[in-house]
Structures are given as C-alpha cells and as structure tokens.
PDB file of N, CA and C in Angstrom:
ATOM      1  N   UNK A   1      61.290 -24.372 -67.688  1.00  0.00           N
ATOM      2  CA  UNK A   1      61.185 -22.441 -67.744  1.00  0.00           C
ATOM      3  C   UNK A   1      62.157 -22.378 -66.414  1.00  0.00           C
ATOM      4  N   UNK A   2      61.892 -20.799 -67.325  1.00  0.00           N
ATOM      5  CA  UNK A   2      62.314 -19.488 -66.167  1.00  0.00           C
ATOM      6  C   UNK A   2      61.847 -19.383 -65.079  1.00  0.00           C
ATOM      7  N   UNK A   3      62.383 -19.396 -63.345  1.00  0.00           N
ATOM      8  CA  UNK A   3      61.573 -18.605 -62.464  1.00  0.00           C
ATOM      9  C   UNK A   3      60.931 -17.565 -62.763  1.00  0.00           C
ATOM     10  N   UNK A   4      61.081 -16.377 -63.579  1.00  0.00           N
ATOM     11  CA  UNK A   4      60.136 -15.724 -63.845  1.00  0.00           C
ATOM     12  C   UNK A   4      58.741 -15.971 -64.656  1.00  0.00           C
ATOM     13  N   UNK A   5      58.943 -16.649 -65.549  1.00  0.00           N
ATOM     14  CA  UNK A   5      57.761 -17.630 -66.141  1.00  0.00           C
ATOM     15  C   UNK A   5      56.871 -18.495 -65.481  1.00  0.00           C
ATOM     16  N   UNK A   6      57.790 -18.816 -64.405  1.00  0.00           N
ATOM     17  CA  UNK A   6      56.605 -19.770 -62.615  1.00  0.00           C
ATOM     18  C   UNK A   6      56.279 -18.889 -62.066  1.00  0.00           C
ATOM     19  N   UNK A   7      56.732 -17.807 -61.837  1.00  0.00           N
ATOM     20  CA  UNK A   7      55.943 -16.479 -60.838  1.00  0.00           C
ATOM     21  C   UNK A   7      54.784 -16.281 -62.202  1.00  0.00           C
ATOM     22  N   UNK A   8      55.065 -16.351 -63.498  1.00  0.00           N
ATOM     23  CA  UNK A   8      53.624 -15.260 -63.970  1.00  0.00           C
ATOM     24  C   UNK A   8      52.667 -16.864 -63.879  1.00  0.00           C
ATOM     25  N   UNK A   9      53.147 -18.327 -64.075  1.00  0.00           N
ATOM     26  CA  UNK A   9      51.978 -19.136 -63.551  1.00  0.00           C
ATOM     27  C   UNK A   9      51.612 -18.829 -62.194  1.00  0.00           C
ATOM     28  N   UNK A  10      52.154 -19.026 -61.140  1.00  0.00           N
ATOM     29  CA  UNK A  10      51.387 -18.452 -59.692  1.00  0.00           C
ATOM     30  C   UNK A  10      50.693 -17.777 -59.794  1.00  0.00           C
ATOM     31  N   UNK A  11      51.177 -16.114 -60.146  1.00  0.00           N
ATOM     32  CA  UNK A  11      50.282 -15.567 -60.092  1.00  0.00           C
ATOM     33  C   UNK A  11      48.715 -15.280 -61.135  1.00  0.00           C
ATOM     34  N   UNK A  12      48.930 -16.012 -62.170  1.00  0.00           N
ATOM     35  CA  UNK A  12      47.294 -16.436 -63.159  1.00  0.00           C
ATOM     36  C   UNK A  12      46.849 -17.322 -62.420  1.00  0.00           C
ATOM     37  N   UNK A  13      47.293 -18.516 -61.949  1.00  0.00           N
ATOM     38  CA  UNK A  13      46.732 -19.410 -61.393  1.00  0.00           C
ATOM     39  C   UNK A  13      46.567 -20.299 -62.333  1.00  0.00           C
ATOM     40  N   UNK A  14      47.739 -20.775 -63.696  1.00  0.00           N
ATOM     41  CA  UNK A  14      47.474 -21.409 -64.407  1.00  0.00           C
ATOM     42  C   UNK A  14      48.405 -22.836 -64.119  1.00  0.00           C
ATOM     43  N   UNK A  15      47.687 -23.626 -63.758  1.00  0.00           N
ATOM     44  CA  UNK A  15      48.539 -25.078 -63.480  1.00  0.00           C
ATOM     45  C   UNK A  15      47.971 -25.647 -64.553  1.00  0.00           C
ATOM     46  N   UNK A  16      48.449 -27.068 -64.791  1.00  0.00           N
ATOM     47  CA  UNK A  16      48.081 -28.426 -65.526  1.00  0.00           C
ATOM     48  C   UNK A  16      48.149 -29.843 -64.513  1.00  0.00           C
ATOM     49  N   UNK A  17      47.676 -30.458 -64.873  1.00  0.00           N
ATOM     50  CA  UNK A  17      47.694 -31.708 -63.998  1.00  0.00           C
ATOM     51  C   UNK A  17      47.271 -32.880 -64.493  1.00  0.00           C
ATOM     52  N   UNK A  18      47.906 -34.107 -64.361  1.00  0.00           N
ATOM     53  CA  UNK A  18      48.817 -34.342 -63.351  1.00  0.00           C
ATOM     54  C   UNK A  18      49.876 -34.030 -64.300  1.00  0.00           C
ATOM     55  N   UNK A  19      51.057 -34.308 -63.686  1.00  0.00           N
ATOM     56  CA  UNK A  19      52.040 -34.774 -64.513  1.00  0.00           C
ATOM     57  C   UNK A  19      53.189 -35.245 -63.776  1.00  0.00           C
ATOM     58  N   UNK A  20      53.576 -36.244 -64.138  1.00  0.00           N
ATOM     59  CA  UNK A  20      53.413 -36.854 -65.240  1.00  0.00           C
ATOM     60  C   UNK A  20      52.103 -37.455 -65.583  1.00  0.00           C
ATOM     61  N   UNK A  21      51.353 -37.678 -66.965  1.00  0.00           N
ATOM     62  CA  UNK A  21      49.834 -38.020 -66.818  1.00  0.00           C
ATOM     63  C   UNK A  21      50.154 -39.477 -68.300  1.00  0.00           C
ATOM     64  N   UNK A  22      49.268 -39.543 -67.764  1.00  0.00           N
ATOM     65  CA  UNK A  22      48.647 -40.590 -68.661  1.00  0.00           C
ATOM     66  C   UNK A  22      48.112 -40.634 -70.126  1.00  0.00           C
ATOM     67  N   UNK A  23      46.658 -39.794 -69.090  1.00  0.00           N
ATOM     68  CA  UNK A  23      45.322 -39.923 -70.306  1.00  0.00           C
ATOM     69  C   UNK A  23      45.266 -39.130 -71.167  1.00  0.00           C
ATOM     70  N   UNK A  24      44.026 -38.116 -69.604  1.00  0.00           N
ATOM     71  CA  UNK A  24      43.872 -36.860 -70.113  1.00  0.00           C
ATOM     72  C   UNK A  24      44.616 -35.507 -69.093  1.00  0.00           C
ATOM     73  N   UNK A  25      45.154 -34.705 -69.557  1.00  0.00           N
ATOM     74  CA  UNK A  25      45.455 -33.394 -68.803  1.00  0.00           C
ATOM     75  C   UNK A  25      44.680 -32.117 -68.844  1.00  0.00           C
ATOM     76  N   UNK A  26      44.187 -32.249 -67.033  1.00  0.00           N
ATOM     77  CA  UNK A  26      43.743 -31.093 -67.266  1.00  0.00           C
ATOM     78  C   UNK A  26      44.182 -29.359 -66.547  1.00  0.00           C
ATOM     79  N   UNK A  27      43.535 -28.407 -66.641  1.00  0.00           N
ATOM     80  CA  UNK A  27      43.583 -27.055 -66.258  1.00  0.00           C
ATOM     81  C   UNK A  27      42.929 -26.902 -64.891  1.00  0.00           C
ATOM     82  N   UNK A  28      44.288 -26.744 -63.999  1.00  0.00           N
ATOM     83  CA  UNK A  28      43.788 -26.384 -62.365  1.00  0.00           C
ATOM     84  C   UNK A  28      42.740 -25.674 -62.203  1.00  0.00           C
ATOM     85  N   UNK A  29      43.003 -24.340 -62.917  1.00  0.00           N
ATOM     86  CA  UNK A  29      41.843 -23.486 -62.706  1.00  0.00           C
ATOM     87  C   UNK A  29      40.984 -22.816 -63.615  1.00  0.00           C
ATOM     88  N   UNK A  30      40.067 -22.517 -63.945  1.00  0.00           N
ATOM     89  CA  UNK A  30      39.420 -21.974 -64.776  1.00  0.00           C
ATOM     90  C   UNK A  30      39.630 -21.042 -65.613  1.00  0.00           C
ATOM     91  N   UNK A  31      39.600 -20.358 -66.730  1.00  0.00           N
ATOM     92  CA  UNK A  31      40.283 -19.456 -67.458  1.00  0.00           C
ATOM     93  C   UNK A  31      38.814 -18.912 -68.608  1.00  0.00           C
ATOM     94  N   UNK A  32      37.979 -18.257 -68.167  1.00  0.00           N
ATOM     95  CA  UNK A  32      37.155 -17.856 -68.848  1.00  0.00           C
ATOM     96  C   UNK A  32      37.318 -17.482 -71.086  1.00  0.00           C
ATOM     97  N   UNK A  33      38.691 -17.175 -70.640  1.00  0.00           N
ATOM     98  CA  UNK A  33      38.674 -16.674 -72.232  1.00  0.00           C
ATOM     99  C   UNK A  33      39.759 -17.341 -72.648  1.00  0.00           C
ATOM    100  N   UNK A  34      40.183 -18.363 -73.108  1.00  0.00           N
ATOM    101  CA  UNK A  34      40.811 -19.536 -73.703  1.00  0.00           C
ATOM    102  C   UNK A  34      40.353 -18.847 -74.984  1.00  0.00           C
ATOM    103  N   UNK A  35      41.172 -18.802 -76.117  1.00  0.00           N
ATOM    104  CA  UNK A  35      41.023 -19.079 -77.261  1.00  0.00           C
ATOM    105  C   UNK A  35      41.519 -20.460 -78.073  1.00  0.00           C
ATOM    106  N   UNK A  36      42.684 -20.920 -77.381  1.00  0.00           N
ATOM    107  CA  UNK A  36      43.118 -21.758 -77.958  1.00  0.00           C
ATOM    108  C   UNK A  36      44.121 -22.705 -76.940  1.00  0.00           C
ATOM    109  N   UNK A  37      44.297 -23.971 -76.698  1.00  0.00           N
ATOM    110  CA  UNK A  37      45.475 -24.587 -76.131  1.00  0.00           C
ATOM    111  C   UNK A  37      45.851 -25.679 -77.555  1.00  0.00           C
ATOM    112  N   UNK A  38      47.273 -25.498 -77.160  1.00  0.00           N
ATOM    113  CA  UNK A  38      48.215 -26.494 -77.972  1.00  0.00           C
ATOM    114  C   UNK A  38      49.108 -27.271 -77.377  1.00  0.00           C
ATOM    115  N   UNK A  39      49.211 -28.441 -77.667  1.00  0.00           N
ATOM    116  CA  UNK A  39      50.460 -29.355 -77.203  1.00  0.00           C
ATOM    117  C   UNK A  39      51.592 -29.268 -77.861  1.00  0.00           C
ATOM    118  N   UNK A  40      52.733 -29.241 -77.825  1.00  0.00           N
ATOM    119  CA  UNK A  40      53.901 -29.066 -78.817  1.00  0.00           C
ATOM    120  C   UNK A  40      55.088 -30.018 -78.332  1.00  0.00           C
ATOM    121  N   UNK A  41      55.518 -30.776 -79.300  1.00  0.00           N
ATOM    122  CA  UNK A  41      56.829 -31.501 -78.754  1.00  0.00           C
ATOM    123  C   UNK A  41      57.644 -30.438 -77.999  1.00  0.00           C
ATOM    124  N   UNK A  42      58.504 -30.933 -77.366  1.00  0.00           N
ATOM    125  CA  UNK A  42      59.839 -29.755 -77.381  1.00  0.00           C
ATOM    126  C   UNK A  42      60.696 -29.549 -78.608  1.00  0.00           C
ATOM    127  N   UNK A  43      60.406 -29.861 -79.830  1.00  0.00           N
ATOM    128  CA  UNK A  43      60.895 -29.661 -80.956  1.00  0.00           C
ATOM    129  C   UNK A  43      60.200 -28.121 -81.280  1.00  0.00           C
ATOM    130  N   UNK A  44      59.045 -28.051 -81.105  1.00  0.00           N
ATOM    131  CA  UNK A  44      57.989 -26.641 -81.531  1.00  0.00           C
ATOM    132  C   UNK A  44      56.911 -27.548 -82.120  1.00  0.00           C
ATOM    133  N   UNK A  45      56.967 -28.754 -82.471  1.00  0.00           N
ATOM    134  CA  UNK A  45      55.669 -29.190 -83.242  1.00  0.00           C
ATOM    135  C   UNK A  45      54.637 -29.430 -82.571  1.00  0.00           C
ATOM    136  N   UNK A  46      53.759 -28.526 -83.479  1.00  0.00           N
ATOM    137  CA  UNK A  46      52.115 -28.742 -82.574  1.00  0.00           C
ATOM    138  C   UNK A  46      51.237 -30.086 -82.881  1.00  0.00           C
ATOM    139  N   UNK A  47      51.355 -31.166 -81.934  1.00  0.00           N
ATOM    140  CA  UNK A  47      50.693 -32.326 -82.151  1.00  0.00           C
ATOM    141  C   UNK A  47      49.450 -32.184 -81.676  1.00  0.00           C
ATOM    142  N   UNK A  48      48.740 -31.454 -80.649  1.00  0.00           N
ATOM    143  CA  UNK A  48      47.637 -31.125 -80.500  1.00  0.00           C
ATOM    144  C   UNK A  48      47.144 -29.552 -80.564  1.00  0.00           C
ATOM    145  N   UNK A  49      46.065 -29.598 -80.875  1.00  0.00           N
ATOM    146  CA  UNK A  49      45.475 -28.564 -80.957  1.00  0.00           C
ATOM    147  C   UNK A  49      43.568 -28.074 -80.918  1.00  0.00           C
ATOM    148  N   UNK A  50      43.709 -27.343 -79.916  1.00  0.00           N
ATOM    149  CA  UNK A  50      41.757 -27.227 -79.646  1.00  0.00           C
ATOM    150  C   UNK A  50      41.446 -26.068 -79.232  1.00  0.00           C
ATOM    151  N   UNK A  51      40.574 -25.115 -80.054  1.00  0.00           N
ATOM    152  CA  UNK A  51      39.630 -23.765 -80.009  1.00  0.00           C
ATOM    153  C   UNK A  51      38.827 -24.261 -79.092  1.00  0.00           C
ATOM    154  N   UNK A  52      38.442 -25.365 -78.878  1.00  0.00           N
ATOM    155  CA  UNK A  52      36.864 -25.461 -77.710  1.00  0.00           C
ATOM    156  C   UNK A  52      36.974 -26.180 -76.881  1.00  0.00           C
ATOM    157  N   UNK A  53      38.128 -25.368 -75.853  1.00  0.00           N
ATOM    158  CA  UNK A  53      38.689 -26.420 -74.344  1.00  0.00           C
ATOM    159  C   UNK A  53      37.877 -26.087 -73.790  1.00  0.00           C
ATOM    160  N   UNK A  54      37.411 -26.817 -72.686  1.00  0.00           N
ATOM    161  CA  UNK A  54      36.743 -26.836 -71.336  1.00  0.00           C
ATOM    162  C   UNK A  54      37.781 -27.631 -70.209  1.00  0.00           C
ATOM    163  N   UNK A  55      38.149 -26.383 -69.233  1.00  0.00           N
ATOM    164  CA  UNK A  55      39.111 -26.821 -68.510  1.00  0.00           C
ATOM    165  C   UNK A  55      38.624 -28.257 -67.841  1.00  0.00           C
ATOM    166  N   UNK A  56      37.425 -28.339 -67.399  1.00  0.00           N
ATOM    167  CA  UNK A  56      36.968 -29.919 -66.736  1.00  0.00           C
ATOM    168  C   UNK A  56      36.824 -30.893 -66.635  1.00  0.00           C
ATOM    169  N   UNK A  57      37.124 -30.356 -68.338  1.00  0.00           N
ATOM    170  CA  UNK A  57      36.599 -32.035 -69.458  1.00  0.00           C
ATOM    171  C   UNK A  57      38.411 -32.076 -69.741  1.00  0.00           C
ATOM    172  N   UNK A  58      39.446 -32.008 -69.974  1.00  0.00           N
ATOM    173  CA  UNK A  58      40.577 -31.776 -69.535  1.00  0.00           C
ATOM    174  C   UNK A  58      40.915 -32.260 -71.699  1.00  0.00           C
ATOM    175  N   UNK A  59      42.103 -33.014 -71.816  1.00  0.00           N
ATOM    176  CA  UNK A  59      42.651 -32.468 -72.939  1.00  0.00           C
ATOM    177  C   UNK A  59      42.910 -34.656 -73.090  1.00  0.00           C
ATOM    178  N   UNK A  60      42.545 -34.798 -74.211  1.00  0.00           N
ATOM    179  CA  UNK A  60      42.996 -36.308 -74.392  1.00  0.00           C
ATOM    180  C   UNK A  60      44.274 -36.728 -74.928  1.00  0.00           C
ATOM    181  N   UNK A  61      45.459 -36.836 -74.159  1.00  0.00           N
ATOM    182  CA  UNK A  61      46.687 -36.941 -74.542  1.00  0.00           C
ATOM    183  C   UNK A  61      47.302 -38.274 -74.457  1.00  0.00           C
ATOM    184  N   UNK A  62      46.401 -39.215 -74.444  1.00  0.00           N
ATOM    185  CA  UNK A  62      46.500 -40.754 -74.329  1.00  0.00           C
ATOM    186  C   UNK A  62      48.077 -40.821 -75.696  1.00  0.00           C
ATOM    187  N   UNK A  63      47.198 -40.340 -76.956  1.00  0.00           N
ATOM    188  CA  UNK A  63      48.135 -41.016 -78.150  1.00  0.00           C
ATOM    189  C   UNK A  63      49.452 -40.534 -78.116  1.00  0.00           C
ATOM    190  N   UNK A  64      50.040 -39.392 -77.372  1.00  0.00           N
ATOM    191  CA  UNK A  64      50.716 -38.843 -77.340  1.00  0.00           C
ATOM    192  C   UNK A  64      52.647 -39.821 -77.026  1.00  0.00           C
ATOM    193  N   UNK A  65      53.347 -40.400 -77.575  1.00  0.00           N
ATOM    194  CA  UNK A  65      54.225 -41.401 -76.724  1.00  0.00           C
ATOM    195  C   UNK A  65      54.874 -40.552 -76.029  1.00  0.00           C
ATOM    196  N   UNK A  66      55.655 -41.193 -74.717  1.00  0.00           N
ATOM    197  CA  UNK A  66      56.327 -40.956 -73.636  1.00  0.00           C
ATOM    198  C   UNK A  66      56.919 -39.557 -73.851  1.00  0.00           C
ATOM    199  N   UNK A  67      57.180 -38.753 -73.020  1.00  0.00           N
ATOM    200  CA  UNK A  67      58.234 -37.888 -73.620  1.00  0.00           C
ATOM    201  C   UNK A  67      57.712 -36.537 -72.659  1.00  0.00           C
ATOM    202  N   UNK A  68      58.528 -35.302 -72.583  1.00  0.00           N
ATOM    203  CA  UNK A  68      58.042 -33.954 -72.093  1.00  0.00           C
ATOM    204  C   UNK A  68      57.213 -33.447 -73.509  1.00  0.00           C
ATOM    205  N   UNK A  69      56.558 -32.580 -73.323  1.00  0.00           N
ATOM    206  CA  UNK A  69      55.788 -31.584 -74.002  1.00  0.00           C
ATOM    207  C   UNK A  69      55.069 -30.504 -73.589  1.00  0.00           C
ATOM    208  N   UNK A  70      54.916 -29.417 -74.192  1.00  0.00           N
ATOM    209  CA  UNK A  70      55.151 -28.083 -74.276  1.00  0.00           C
ATOM    210  C   UNK A  70      52.816 -28.020 -74.325  1.00  0.00           C
ATOM    211  N   UNK A  71      52.267 -27.545 -73.186  1.00  0.00           N
ATOM    212  CA  UNK A  71      51.283 -26.809 -73.275  1.00  0.00           C
ATOM    213  C   UNK A  71      51.253 -25.655 -73.200  1.00  0.00           C
ATOM    214  N   UNK A  72      50.496 -24.959 -74.387  1.00  0.00           N
ATOM    215  CA  UNK A  72      49.941 -23.691 -74.823  1.00  0.00           C
ATOM    216  C   UNK A  72      48.652 -23.211 -74.524  1.00  0.00           C
ATOM    217  N   UNK A  73      48.091 -22.032 -74.042  1.00  0.00           N
ATOM    218  CA  UNK A  73      47.401 -21.773 -73.504  1.00  0.00           C
ATOM    219  C   UNK A  73      47.180 -20.532 -73.659  1.00  0.00           C
ATOM    220  N   UNK A  74      46.420 -19.746 -75.173  1.00  0.00           N
ATOM    221  CA  UNK A  74      46.464 -18.902 -75.517  1.00  0.00           C
ATOM    222  C   UNK A  74      45.276 -18.256 -74.897  1.00  0.00           C
ATOM    223  N   UNK A  75      44.920 -16.916 -74.501  1.00  0.00           N
ATOM    224  CA  UNK A  75      43.761 -16.345 -74.081  1.00  0.00           C
ATOM    225  C   UNK A  75      43.646 -14.812 -74.659  1.00  0.00           C
ATOM    226  N   UNK A  76      42.770 -14.069 -74.632  1.00  0.00           N
ATOM    227  CA  UNK A  76      42.530 -12.518 -75.044  1.00  0.00           C
ATOM    228  C   UNK A  76      43.785 -11.695 -75.029  1.00  0.00           C
ATOM    229  N   UNK A  77      44.095 -12.118 -73.894  1.00  0.00           N
ATOM    230  CA  UNK A  77      45.250 -11.727 -73.414  1.00  0.00           C
ATOM    231  C   UNK A  77      46.757 -11.646 -72.802  1.00  0.00           C
ATOM    232  N   UNK A  78      47.185 -13.400 -72.936  1.00  0.00           N
ATOM    233  CA  UNK A  78      47.639 -13.894 -73.257  1.00  0.00           C
ATOM    234  C   UNK A  78      48.487 -15.117 -73.576  1.00  0.00           C
ATOM    235  N   UNK A  79      49.920 -15.595 -73.160  1.00  0.00           N
ATOM    236  CA  UNK A  79      49.917 -16.532 -74.076  1.00  0.00           C
ATOM    237  C   UNK A  79      50.966 -17.098 -72.906  1.00  0.00           C
ATOM    238  N   UNK A  80      50.864 -18.370 -72.477  1.00  0.00           N
ATOM    239  CA  UNK A  80      51.067 -18.842 -71.052  1.00  0.00           C
ATOM    240  C   UNK A  80      51.533 -20.705 -71.678  1.00  0.00           C
ATOM    241  N   UNK A  81      52.732 -20.751 -71.242  1.00  0.00           N
ATOM    242  CA  UNK A  81      53.269 -22.507 -71.349  1.00  0.00           C
ATOM    243  C   UNK A  81      53.598 -22.971 -69.952  1.00  0.00           C
ATOM    244  N   UNK A  82      53.555 -24.042 -70.459  1.00  0.00           N
ATOM    245  CA  UNK A  82      53.944 -24.940 -69.012  1.00  0.00           C
ATOM    246  C   UNK A  82      54.681 -26.711 -69.663  1.00  0.00           C
ATOM    247  N   UNK A  83      55.229 -26.743 -69.194  1.00  0.00           N
ATOM    248  CA  UNK A  83      56.255 -28.324 -69.539  1.00  0.00           C
ATOM    249  C   UNK A  83      55.463 -29.069 -69.119  1.00  0.00           C
ATOM    250  N   UNK A  84      55.483 -30.322 -69.445  1.00  0.00           N
ATOM    251  CA  UNK A  84      54.678 -31.582 -68.709  1.00  0.00           C
ATOM    252  C   UNK A  84      55.164 -33.168 -69.201  1.00  0.00           C
ATOM    253  N   UNK A  85      55.310 -34.060 -68.291  1.00  0.00           N
ATOM    254  CA  UNK A  85      55.653 -35.392 -69.158  1.00  0.00           C
ATOM    255  C   UNK A  85      54.253 -36.121 -69.095  1.00  0.00           C
ATOM    256  N   UNK A  86      54.504 -36.737 -70.344  1.00  0.00           N
ATOM    257  CA  UNK A  86      53.560 -37.836 -70.615  1.00  0.00           C
ATOM    258  C   UNK A  86      54.672 -39.304 -70.434  1.00  0.00           C
ATOM    259  N   UNK A  87      52.993 -39.940 -70.087  1.00  0.00           N
ATOM    260  CA  UNK A  87      54.086 -41.005 -69.717  1.00  0.00           C
ATOM    261  C   UNK A  87      53.154 -42.515 -70.002  1.00  0.00           C
ATOM    262  N   UNK A  88      53.158 -43.779 -70.341  1.00  0.00           N
ATOM    263  CA  UNK A  88      52.756 -44.459 -70.848  1.00  0.00           C
ATOM    264  C   UNK A  88      51.733 -45.691 -69.408  1.00  0.00           C
TER     265      UNK A  88
END
C-alpha cells in the first residue's frame, strides 16, 4: 500500500491485528458504521465476506491457506483496504 493509503489508515484509526494471523483477525478500533468486510486474495478474488461484523468478535480466517490477503472494510462513507499475512 502507498504511504498516502497508510496515512489514511492512521488518521481513521483502522488497523487489523494480528498480522501474521492464524485463526481470527480483529479490527483494532470500533467502527460503528461497517456495512461490509471482505477478504480477498492478491488477485482480487473475494474469499470471505460478511455484513454483520462486530470488531471485538474478529473474523475467522482459519480456513484460508497461508499467504498474503487484503481486507476491505466498507463503511457508509468510505472504503478502506489493508494487507495482512495468514500463517499456518
């Protein structure tokens, strides 16, 4: 991701953890207006999507193979993307 995109993440307070992740991926700060969360591979193929995500519950990524993925968080006024690494 570009440094400008990283600045957007820092400004909005949207971070995911842990990365690398084994089982559950969490959104660091609560975002009240999440419409959808999608996890895609680096080719853009959506593998996990959910429109009823509670940040403190995390997202089950245990079924994903190890590799690099992109999480897309859609809110009512923004779309935020961040890469993360899945390990076994």
